[in-house]
Amino acid sequence: MKQIRVRFAPSPTGKLHLGSARTALFNHIFAKSGNKGDFILRIEDTDTERATLESENAILDGLRGLGIFWDEGPDIDGDFGPYRQSERHNIYQQAISKLIEIGRLYPCYCSEAELQADREKLIAAHKPPRYMARCSQLIESERKKLEAKGRKPTMRFRIGSELIKFKDLVFGEITFSGKEIGDFIVARSNGSVGYLLATAVDDMEMCITHVIRGEDHLSNTPRQIMIIKALGGEVPQFAHLPVVLGVDGKKLSKRLGSSDILSLIDAGYSPNAINTSMASLGWSKAPKEMAMSLDELANLFDISSVTRSPAKSDPDRLNYINHAAMATVSKETLLATFKEPLKKAGFDFSKFCDEDLLSILDSMRETMGDPGKTVEQMLQFGSRLDCTEDDKVCLTNKGSLSVILELRQALLEVQALDKTNFTNMIKSISQKTKQKGKNLYNPIRLAVTGRQSGPKLENLITAIGPVETIQRIELTLQEIGHSS
Ligand code: GLU
């Protein structure tokens, strides 16, 4: 059987975002499922105005963060390099020469204004705004005349009226008619090649067997198939992945879920959880209950269960799977995961040794899904946060105050504090103050943490100990103007 070769071909114009990370993931698990194929990373940097090395590095770092490594790429030599399009100019020039020689390319001298006027006419006539092939039949002397006027040509691919058919592994039989497409540009007037040609030539030259990419590229596929066929190459199989939308069914906005992958990892999400939750963006049988490693995902993956309907990216799903991932990792991994996010949030590490931190994090696994919330809760272990004015007012009522004062007294008297005697302490405070439920726990939480919600009180108070808890209560009493 032929060696499977797939490629992930990002344009380095920004960080690695959800949509393209999902494409990388599907390519990777497809290549590694069963056949142990090759995953090639190709940098598509022909757009010199927008492509930057900084973005390339950010994309590579994002992939590494997810554990998605490549077999060939800009930093790993292989038999099909170079792996940056900006370094493959000669290869494209050879393809262009060949296409000119066989009459499939011709120079087009139309100005942008002429093209725009054509498009408007066609739209007004309710026709598809394709190129009207004005330059397709120019003879040499006409070309010379236009060149003498200073017109610099683009190069257009001449298409016939044939039907282009292919079987997409996700979208099924697809047919485009050459008539609808119109002759398209493959090289700009400054001589640089465009995406359509560069990518088709690379897929052919790099012996790519499967092109797996977003649905937004579907209309490029017939053009690229025509180029490859004209060059006598072998056409790869195509699989277009459904568009990724937000939970609301609308286009992903930067704010809602199109977050860049490295920032998710930096925030404390487990790479396995990110990968598993991305796997369900189109793959109907992706695991829903647990986070899996790339190898496990690859073992289960079957491209025939990728669906065409738009995939909705739901941050709650990521949090749910991340919760499952955090439930099984070692305490040490928890600490390693949260050290940087906690540092960034200003957590006071001086108060705890690593062992304390390990057991605090371990005690919080149940509520660990959204790492931002975990960090927020951890900050409450580090220090008491400021109360809002409304909360201060709540604390001054008679019932709340009696609870806080009783707690302070009990802590002053306690010998050693563990979860059992903390529970007994709370029971006895309840009896003495006649406060229960919210009226009992809310003032304690507010006085000790400054917040209405947070980690389990028994975990928090036993971890910070009676001395610190008393100090925090004193601070609260001062804040609300209670003189004891
Ligand atoms: N460079 C293109 C992009 O970043 C991908 C091209 C392809 O996969 O064919 O959208």
Coordinates of C-alpha atoms and ligand atoms in Angstrom, one line a residue:
M1 CA 0.0 0.0 0.0
K2 CA 1.2 3.5 -0.8
Q3 CA 2.7 5.4 2.0
I4 CA 0.2 8.0 3.3
R5 CA 1.5 11.5 3.2
V6 CA -0.5 14.4 4.5
R7 CA 0.4 18.0 5.0
F8 CA -0.6 20.9 7.2
A9 CA 0.1 24.1 5.3
P10 CA -0.5 27.2 7.3
S11 CA 0.0 30.7 6.1
P12 CA 2.1 32.4 8.8
T13 CA 0.0 35.5 9.3
G14 CA -0.8 35.1 12.9
K15 CA -0.9 32.7 15.8
L16 CA -2.2 29.1 15.7
H17 CA -5.9 29.5 16.2
L18 CA -8.6 26.9 16.7
G19 CA -9.6 26.5 13.1
S20 CA -6.2 25.7 11.7
A21 CA -5.2 23.7 14.8
R22 CA -8.2 21.5 14.1
T23 CA -6.9 21.0 10.6
A24 CA -3.5 20.1 11.9
L25 CA -5.0 17.6 14.4
F26 CA -7.1 15.8 11.8
N27 CA -4.2 15.5 9.4
H28 CA -2.0 14.2 12.2
I29 CA -4.5 11.6 13.5
F30 CA -5.4 10.5 10.0
A31 CA -1.7 10.0 9.1
K32 CA -1.0 8.2 12.3
S33 CA -4.1 6.0 12.3
G34 CA -3.2 2.5 11.2
N35 CA -0.9 3.3 8.4
K36 CA 1.8 5.3 10.2
G37 CA 1.9 7.8 7.4
D38 CA 4.0 11.0 7.2
F39 CA 2.8 14.3 8.4
I40 CA 4.4 17.2 6.6
L41 CA 4.5 20.8 7.8
R42 CA 4.7 23.3 4.9
I43 CA 4.8 27.0 5.4
E44 CA 2.8 28.9 2.8
D45 CA 4.4 32.2 2.9
T46 CA 3.9 33.5 -0.6
D47 CA 2.0 36.5 0.7
T48 CA 5.1 38.5 1.5
E49 CA 3.1 41.5 2.9
R50 CA 1.4 39.4 5.6
A51 CA 3.6 36.4 6.3
T52 CA 6.2 36.8 9.1
L53 CA 8.8 34.6 10.7
E54 CA 7.3 35.6 14.0
S55 CA 4.0 34.0 13.1
E56 CA 5.7 31.0 11.7
N57 CA 7.5 30.5 15.0
A58 CA 4.2 31.0 16.9
I59 CA 2.5 28.4 14.8
L60 CA 5.3 25.9 15.3
D61 CA 5.2 26.5 19.1
G62 CA 1.4 26.0 19.1
L63 CA 1.8 22.7 17.4
R64 CA 4.6 21.6 19.7
G65 CA 2.4 22.7 22.7
L66 CA -0.3 20.3 21.4
G67 CA 2.3 17.5 21.0
I68 CA 1.6 17.5 17.2
F69 CA 5.1 16.9 15.7
W70 CA 5.9 16.7 12.0
D71 CA 8.1 14.2 10.1
E72 CA 9.3 16.8 7.5
G73 CA 9.1 20.5 7.8
P74 CA 11.0 23.8 7.7
D75 CA 13.3 22.7 10.6
I76 CA 13.4 19.0 9.7
D77 CA 14.9 18.0 6.4
G78 CA 13.3 15.5 4.2
D79 CA 13.4 14.3 0.6
F80 CA 10.9 16.9 -0.6
G81 CA 12.2 20.2 0.7
P82 CA 12.5 23.1 1.0
Y83 CA 9.3 23.3 3.1
R84 CA 8.8 27.0 2.9
Q85 CA 7.1 28.2 -0.3
S86 CA 9.3 31.4 -0.3
E87 CA 12.2 29.0 -0.9
R88 CA 10.6 27.1 -3.7
H89 CA 10.6 29.8 -6.4
N90 CA 12.5 27.8 -9.0
I91 CA 10.2 24.8 -8.6
Y92 CA 7.2 27.1 -9.4
Q93 CA 9.0 28.7 -12.3
Q94 CA 9.6 25.3 -13.9
A95 CA 5.9 24.5 -13.5
I96 CA 5.0 27.9 -15.0
S97 CA 7.3 27.3 -18.0
K98 CA 5.8 23.9 -18.6
L99 CA 2.3 25.2 -18.4
I100 CA 3.1 28.1 -20.9
E101 CA 4.7 25.5 -23.2
I102 CA 1.6 23.4 -23.3
G103 CA -0.6 26.4 -23.8
R104 CA -2.3 26.3 -20.4
L105 CA -1.1 29.7 -19.3
Y106 CA -1.4 33.0 -21.0
P107 CA -0.4 36.6 -20.0
C108 CA -3.4 38.8 -19.0
Y109 CA -2.9 42.6 -19.3
C110 CA -6.3 43.6 -18.0
S111 CA -6.2 46.4 -15.4
E112 CA -8.0 46.2 -12.1
A113 CA -10.5 48.8 -13.3
E114 CA -11.3 46.8 -16.4
L115 CA -11.8 43.6 -14.4
Q116 CA -14.0 45.5 -11.9
A117 CA -16.1 46.9 -14.7
D118 CA -16.5 43.3 -16.2
R119 CA -17.5 41.9 -12.8
E120 CA -20.2 44.6 -12.3
K121 CA -21.6 44.0 -15.8
L122 CA -21.9 40.2 -15.1
I123 CA -23.4 40.7 -11.7
A124 CA -26.0 43.1 -13.2
A125 CA -26.8 40.4 -15.8
H126 CA -27.2 37.9 -12.9
K127 CA -24.2 35.9 -14.2
P128 CA -21.3 34.6 -12.1
P129 CA -18.6 37.2 -12.1
R130 CA -15.9 35.2 -13.7
Y131 CA -13.1 36.4 -16.0
M132 CA -14.3 37.2 -19.5
A133 CA -11.1 35.8 -21.1
R134 CA -10.4 39.1 -22.9
C135 CA -6.7 38.3 -23.1
S136 CA -7.0 34.6 -23.9
Q137 CA -6.7 34.9 -27.6
L138 CA -4.2 37.8 -28.0
I139 CA -1.7 37.4 -30.7
E140 CA 2.0 38.3 -30.2
S141 CA 1.8 41.8 -31.8
E142 CA -1.1 42.7 -29.5
R143 CA 0.8 41.6 -26.5
K144 CA 3.8 43.6 -27.5
K145 CA 1.6 46.7 -27.9
L146 CA 0.2 46.4 -24.4
E147 CA 3.7 45.8 -23.0
A148 CA 4.9 48.9 -24.8
K149 CA 2.2 50.8 -23.0
G150 CA 3.8 49.7 -19.7
R151 CA 1.2 47.0 -18.8
K152 CA 2.7 44.2 -16.8
P153 CA 0.8 40.9 -17.2
T154 CA -0.4 38.4 -14.7
M155 CA -0.5 34.8 -15.8
R156 CA -3.8 33.1 -16.2
F157 CA -4.6 29.4 -16.3
R158 CA -6.7 28.5 -19.3
I159 CA -9.6 26.3 -18.5
G160 CA -11.8 24.4 -20.8
S161 CA -15.5 23.8 -20.5
E162 CA -15.0 20.4 -19.0
L163 CA -16.5 19.2 -15.8
I164 CA -14.2 18.6 -12.9
K165 CA -15.4 15.8 -10.7
F166 CA -13.8 14.5 -7.5
K167 CA -14.9 12.4 -4.6
D168 CA -14.3 14.3 -1.4
L169 CA -13.9 12.0 1.6
V170 CA -16.3 14.1 3.6
F171 CA -18.5 16.0 1.2
G172 CA -18.9 13.1 -1.3
E173 CA -19.2 13.5 -5.1
I174 CA -18.5 17.1 -6.1
T175 CA -18.7 18.5 -9.6
F176 CA -17.6 21.9 -10.9
S177 CA -18.0 23.1 -14.4
G178 CA -15.1 24.8 -16.1
K179 CA -17.5 27.3 -17.5
E180 CA -18.4 28.6 -14.0
I181 CA -14.9 29.0 -12.9
G182 CA -13.3 31.2 -15.5
D183 CA -9.6 31.5 -16.3
F184 CA -7.8 32.2 -13.0
I185 CA -4.6 34.0 -12.1
V186 CA -1.6 31.8 -11.0
A187 CA 1.2 34.4 -11.0
R188 CA 1.0 38.1 -10.2
S189 CA 2.3 40.9 -12.4
N190 CA 5.4 41.2 -10.2
G191 CA 6.2 37.6 -11.1
S192 CA 5.4 36.1 -7.7
V193 CA 3.2 33.0 -7.8
G194 CA -0.1 32.8 -6.2
Y195 CA -1.5 30.3 -3.6
L196 CA -3.4 28.2 -6.1
L197 CA -0.4 27.2 -8.2
A198 CA 2.2 27.0 -5.4
T199 CA 0.0 24.7 -3.3
A200 CA -1.0 22.5 -6.2
V201 CA 2.6 22.2 -7.4
D202 CA 3.8 21.4 -3.8
D203 CA 1.1 18.8 -3.2
M204 CA 2.2 17.1 -6.4
E205 CA 6.0 17.5 -5.9
M206 CA 5.8 16.4 -2.2
C207 CA 3.8 13.3 -3.2
I208 CA 0.9 14.3 -0.9
T209 CA -1.7 11.5 -1.0
H210 CA -4.5 13.2 1.0
V211 CA -5.3 16.9 1.3
I212 CA -7.3 17.5 4.5
R213 CA -8.2 21.1 5.0
G214 CA -11.1 23.4 5.8
E215 CA -14.3 23.6 3.8
D216 CA -13.4 27.2 2.9
H217 CA -10.9 25.7 0.4
L218 CA -13.5 23.6 -1.4
S219 CA -13.8 26.0 -4.3
N220 CA -10.0 26.0 -4.8
T221 CA -9.9 22.3 -5.3
P222 CA -11.1 22.1 -8.9
R223 CA -8.6 24.7 -9.9
Q224 CA -5.8 22.8 -8.1
I225 CA -6.9 19.5 -9.7
M226 CA -6.7 21.1 -13.1
I227 CA -3.2 22.4 -12.5
I228 CA -2.0 19.1 -11.3
K229 CA -3.5 17.2 -14.2
A230 CA -2.1 19.7 -16.7
L231 CA 1.4 19.1 -15.2
G232 CA 0.8 15.3 -15.5
G233 CA 0.9 14.8 -11.7
E234 CA -1.1 12.4 -9.6
V235 CA -4.2 14.1 -8.0
P236 CA -4.4 13.5 -4.2
Q237 CA -7.6 12.6 -2.5
F238 CA -9.4 15.5 -0.8
A239 CA -11.2 15.7 2.5
H240 CA -12.7 19.1 3.4
L241 CA -13.5 19.6 7.1
P242 CA -16.8 21.3 8.0
V243 CA -16.6 25.0 9.0
V244 CA -16.1 25.7 12.7
L245 CA -18.7 28.0 14.2
G246 CA -19.3 29.4 17.7
V247 CA -21.8 27.8 20.0
D248 CA -24.4 30.4 18.9
G249 CA -24.0 29.0 15.3
K250 CA -22.3 32.3 14.2
K251 CA -18.9 32.8 12.7
L252 CA -16.2 32.3 15.4
S253 CA -15.2 35.7 16.8
K254 CA -11.8 36.2 18.3
R255 CA -13.4 36.6 21.7
L256 CA -15.6 33.5 21.6
G257 CA -13.5 30.5 21.1
S258 CA -11.2 31.2 18.3
S259 CA -8.6 31.7 21.0
D260 CA -5.0 31.0 20.1
I261 CA -3.9 27.6 21.2
L262 CA -0.8 28.7 23.0
S263 CA -2.8 31.0 25.2
L264 CA -5.1 28.1 26.1
I265 CA -2.1 26.0 27.1
D266 CA -0.5 28.8 29.0
A267 CA -3.8 29.3 30.9
G268 CA -3.5 25.7 32.1
Y269 CA -5.6 23.6 29.7
S270 CA -4.3 20.1 29.2
P271 CA -3.1 19.6 25.6
N272 CA -4.9 16.2 25.5
A273 CA -8.1 18.0 26.5
I274 CA -7.6 20.6 23.8
N275 CA -6.9 18.0 21.2
T276 CA -9.9 15.8 22.3
S277 CA -12.3 18.7 22.3
M278 CA -11.0 19.8 18.8
A279 CA -11.5 16.3 17.6
S280 CA -15.2 16.6 18.0
L281 CA -15.3 19.6 15.6
G282 CA -16.5 17.5 12.8
W283 CA -15.7 14.0 13.9
S284 CA -19.0 12.6 15.1
K285 CA -17.5 9.7 17.0
A286 CA -14.8 11.7 18.8
P287 CA -14.6 10.8 22.6
K288 CA -16.9 13.0 24.6
E289 CA -16.2 11.9 28.1
M290 CA -12.5 11.7 28.5
A291 CA -9.3 13.3 27.3
M292 CA -7.2 11.2 25.0
S293 CA -3.7 11.3 23.9
L294 CA -2.9 11.8 20.2
D295 CA -2.0 8.1 19.8
E296 CA -5.3 7.1 21.3
L297 CA -7.2 9.5 19.1
A298 CA -5.3 8.2 16.0
N299 CA -6.2 4.7 16.9
L300 CA -9.9 5.5 17.0
F301 CA -10.0 7.9 14.1
D302 CA -11.9 7.1 11.0
I303 CA -12.4 9.8 8.3
S304 CA -15.6 8.3 7.2
S305 CA -17.2 9.5 10.5
V306 CA -16.4 13.1 9.8
T307 CA -19.6 15.0 9.0
R308 CA -20.3 17.9 6.7
S309 CA -22.6 19.9 9.1
P310 CA -21.0 22.9 10.6
A311 CA -19.1 22.1 13.8
K312 CA -19.9 24.2 16.9
S313 CA -17.0 25.1 19.2
D314 CA -18.3 25.0 22.7
P315 CA -15.9 26.3 25.5
D316 CA -18.0 24.3 28.0
R317 CA -17.1 21.1 26.2
L318 CA -13.4 21.9 26.5
N319 CA -13.9 22.7 30.2
Y320 CA -15.7 19.4 30.7
I321 CA -13.0 17.3 29.0
N322 CA -10.3 19.3 30.7
H323 CA -12.0 18.4 34.0
A324 CA -11.7 14.7 33.0
A325 CA -8.1 15.2 32.1
M326 CA -7.2 16.9 35.4
A327 CA -8.9 14.1 37.3
T328 CA -6.3 11.6 36.2
V329 CA -3.0 13.4 36.0
S330 CA -0.5 13.2 38.8
K331 CA -0.3 15.9 41.5
E332 CA 3.1 16.8 40.1
T333 CA 1.6 17.4 36.7
L334 CA -1.1 19.6 38.3
L335 CA 1.5 21.7 40.0
A336 CA 3.6 22.0 36.8
T337 CA 0.4 23.0 34.9
F338 CA -0.6 25.7 37.3
K339 CA 2.8 27.1 38.4
E340 CA 3.1 29.7 35.5
P341 CA -0.6 30.7 35.4
L342 CA -0.5 31.3 39.2
K343 CA 2.7 33.3 39.0
K344 CA 1.1 35.4 36.3
A345 CA -1.9 36.0 38.5
G346 CA 0.4 37.2 41.4
F347 CA -0.1 34.1 43.7
D348 CA 2.0 34.4 46.8
F349 CA 4.2 31.2 46.6
S350 CA 6.2 32.2 49.7
K351 CA 3.4 31.0 52.0
F352 CA 3.4 27.4 50.8
C353 CA 5.9 24.7 50.2
D354 CA 5.5 22.4 47.1
E355 CA 4.0 19.7 49.3
D356 CA 1.3 22.0 50.5
L357 CA 0.6 23.2 46.9
L358 CA 0.4 19.6 45.7
S359 CA -2.2 18.7 48.3
I360 CA -4.2 22.0 47.8
L361 CA -4.4 21.4 44.0
D362 CA -5.2 17.8 44.6
S363 CA -8.1 18.8 46.8
M364 CA -9.5 21.0 44.0
R365 CA -9.7 18.4 41.2
E366 CA -13.5 18.2 41.5
T367 CA -13.9 21.8 40.4
M368 CA -11.0 21.9 38.0
G369 CA -12.3 22.4 34.4
D370 CA -11.8 26.0 33.5
P371 CA -8.2 26.7 34.6
G372 CA -9.0 30.4 35.0
K373 CA -11.5 29.5 37.7
T374 CA -8.9 27.2 39.4
V375 CA -6.4 30.1 39.5
E376 CA -9.1 32.4 40.9
Q377 CA -9.8 29.9 43.7
M378 CA -6.1 29.3 44.3
L379 CA -5.6 33.1 44.8
Q380 CA -8.0 32.7 47.8
F381 CA -5.5 30.3 49.4
G382 CA -2.7 32.8 48.9
S383 CA -4.5 35.8 50.5
R384 CA -7.8 37.4 51.4
L385 CA -9.2 39.5 48.5
D386 CA -11.0 42.7 49.0
C387 CA -14.8 42.5 49.6
T388 CA -17.2 44.5 47.6
E389 CA -19.1 47.3 49.4
D390 CA -22.4 45.2 49.3
D391 CA -20.6 42.2 50.8
K392 CA -19.2 44.4 53.6
V393 CA -22.8 45.5 54.4
C394 CA -23.9 41.8 54.6
L395 CA -21.1 41.1 57.0
T396 CA -22.3 43.8 59.4
N397 CA -25.6 42.2 60.2
K398 CA -26.0 40.7 63.6
G399 CA -26.2 37.0 62.5
S400 CA -23.1 37.3 60.2
L401 CA -21.1 39.1 62.8
S402 CA -21.9 36.5 65.5
V403 CA -20.8 33.7 63.2
I404 CA -17.4 35.4 62.4
L405 CA -16.8 36.2 66.1
E406 CA -17.6 32.7 67.1
L407 CA -15.3 31.3 64.4
R408 CA -12.4 33.5 65.6
Q409 CA -12.9 32.4 69.2
A410 CA -13.0 28.7 68.2
L411 CA -9.8 29.1 66.2
L412 CA -8.1 30.8 69.1
E413 CA -8.9 27.8 71.2
V414 CA -8.2 25.0 68.8
Q415 CA -5.0 22.9 69.3
A416 CA -4.6 21.4 65.8
L417 CA -6.9 21.9 62.9
D418 CA -8.0 19.1 60.6
K419 CA -11.0 18.5 58.5
T420 CA -12.8 16.6 61.2
N421 CA -12.5 19.1 64.0
F422 CA -13.2 21.9 61.5
T423 CA -16.6 20.2 60.8
N424 CA -17.3 19.9 64.5
M425 CA -16.3 23.5 64.9
I426 CA -18.8 24.6 62.3
K427 CA -21.5 22.5 63.9
S428 CA -20.9 24.1 67.3
I429 CA -20.9 27.6 65.8
S430 CA -24.2 26.9 64.1
Q431 CA -25.7 25.8 67.4
K432 CA -24.4 28.8 69.3
T433 CA -25.4 31.4 66.7
K434 CA -28.6 29.7 65.4
Q435 CA -27.4 30.3 61.9
K436 CA -27.6 27.6 59.2
G437 CA -26.8 27.0 55.5
K438 CA -26.1 30.2 53.6
N439 CA -26.4 32.3 56.7
L440 CA -23.7 30.3 58.3
Y441 CA -21.3 29.6 55.4
N442 CA -21.5 32.9 53.5
P443 CA -20.2 35.1 56.3
I444 CA -17.3 32.7 57.0
R445 CA -16.4 32.5 53.3
L446 CA -16.6 36.3 52.9
A447 CA -14.6 37.0 56.0
V448 CA -11.9 34.5 55.2
T449 CA -11.6 35.0 51.4
G450 CA -13.4 38.2 50.5
R451 CA -15.4 36.2 47.9
Q452 CA -18.9 34.6 47.9
S453 CA -17.7 31.5 46.1
G454 CA -14.5 29.5 46.0
P455 CA -12.9 26.3 47.1
K456 CA -14.4 24.1 49.8
L457 CA -14.1 26.0 53.1
E458 CA -12.7 22.9 55.0
N459 CA -9.9 22.6 52.4
L460 CA -9.1 26.2 52.4
I461 CA -9.1 26.8 56.2
T462 CA -7.2 23.7 57.1
A463 CA -4.6 24.5 54.4
I464 CA -4.0 28.1 55.5
G465 CA -4.3 27.1 59.2
P466 CA -5.8 28.8 62.2
V467 CA -3.3 31.7 62.6
E468 CA -3.7 33.0 59.0
T469 CA -7.5 32.5 59.2
I470 CA -7.6 34.6 62.4
Q471 CA -5.5 37.3 60.8
R472 CA -7.9 37.3 57.8
I473 CA -10.9 37.6 60.2
E474 CA -9.3 40.5 62.0
L475 CA -8.7 42.2 58.7
T476 CA -12.4 41.8 57.8
L477 CA -13.5 43.1 61.2
Q478 CA -11.3 46.2 60.7
E479 CA -12.7 46.7 57.2
I480 CA -16.3 46.7 58.4
G481 CA -15.5 49.0 61.3
H482 CA -16.1 46.4 64.0
S483 CA -14.0 47.1 67.1
S484 CA -13.4 44.0 69.1
Ligands
GLU1 N1 -2.2 28.1 3.4 C1 -3.6 27.9 3.4 C2 -4.2 28.5 4.7 O1 -3.5 28.7 5.6 C3 -4.0 26.4 3.5 C4 -3.9 25.8 2.1 C5 -4.3 24.4 2.0 O2 -4.4 23.7 3.0 O3 -4.5 24.0 0.9 O4 -5.4 28.7 4.7

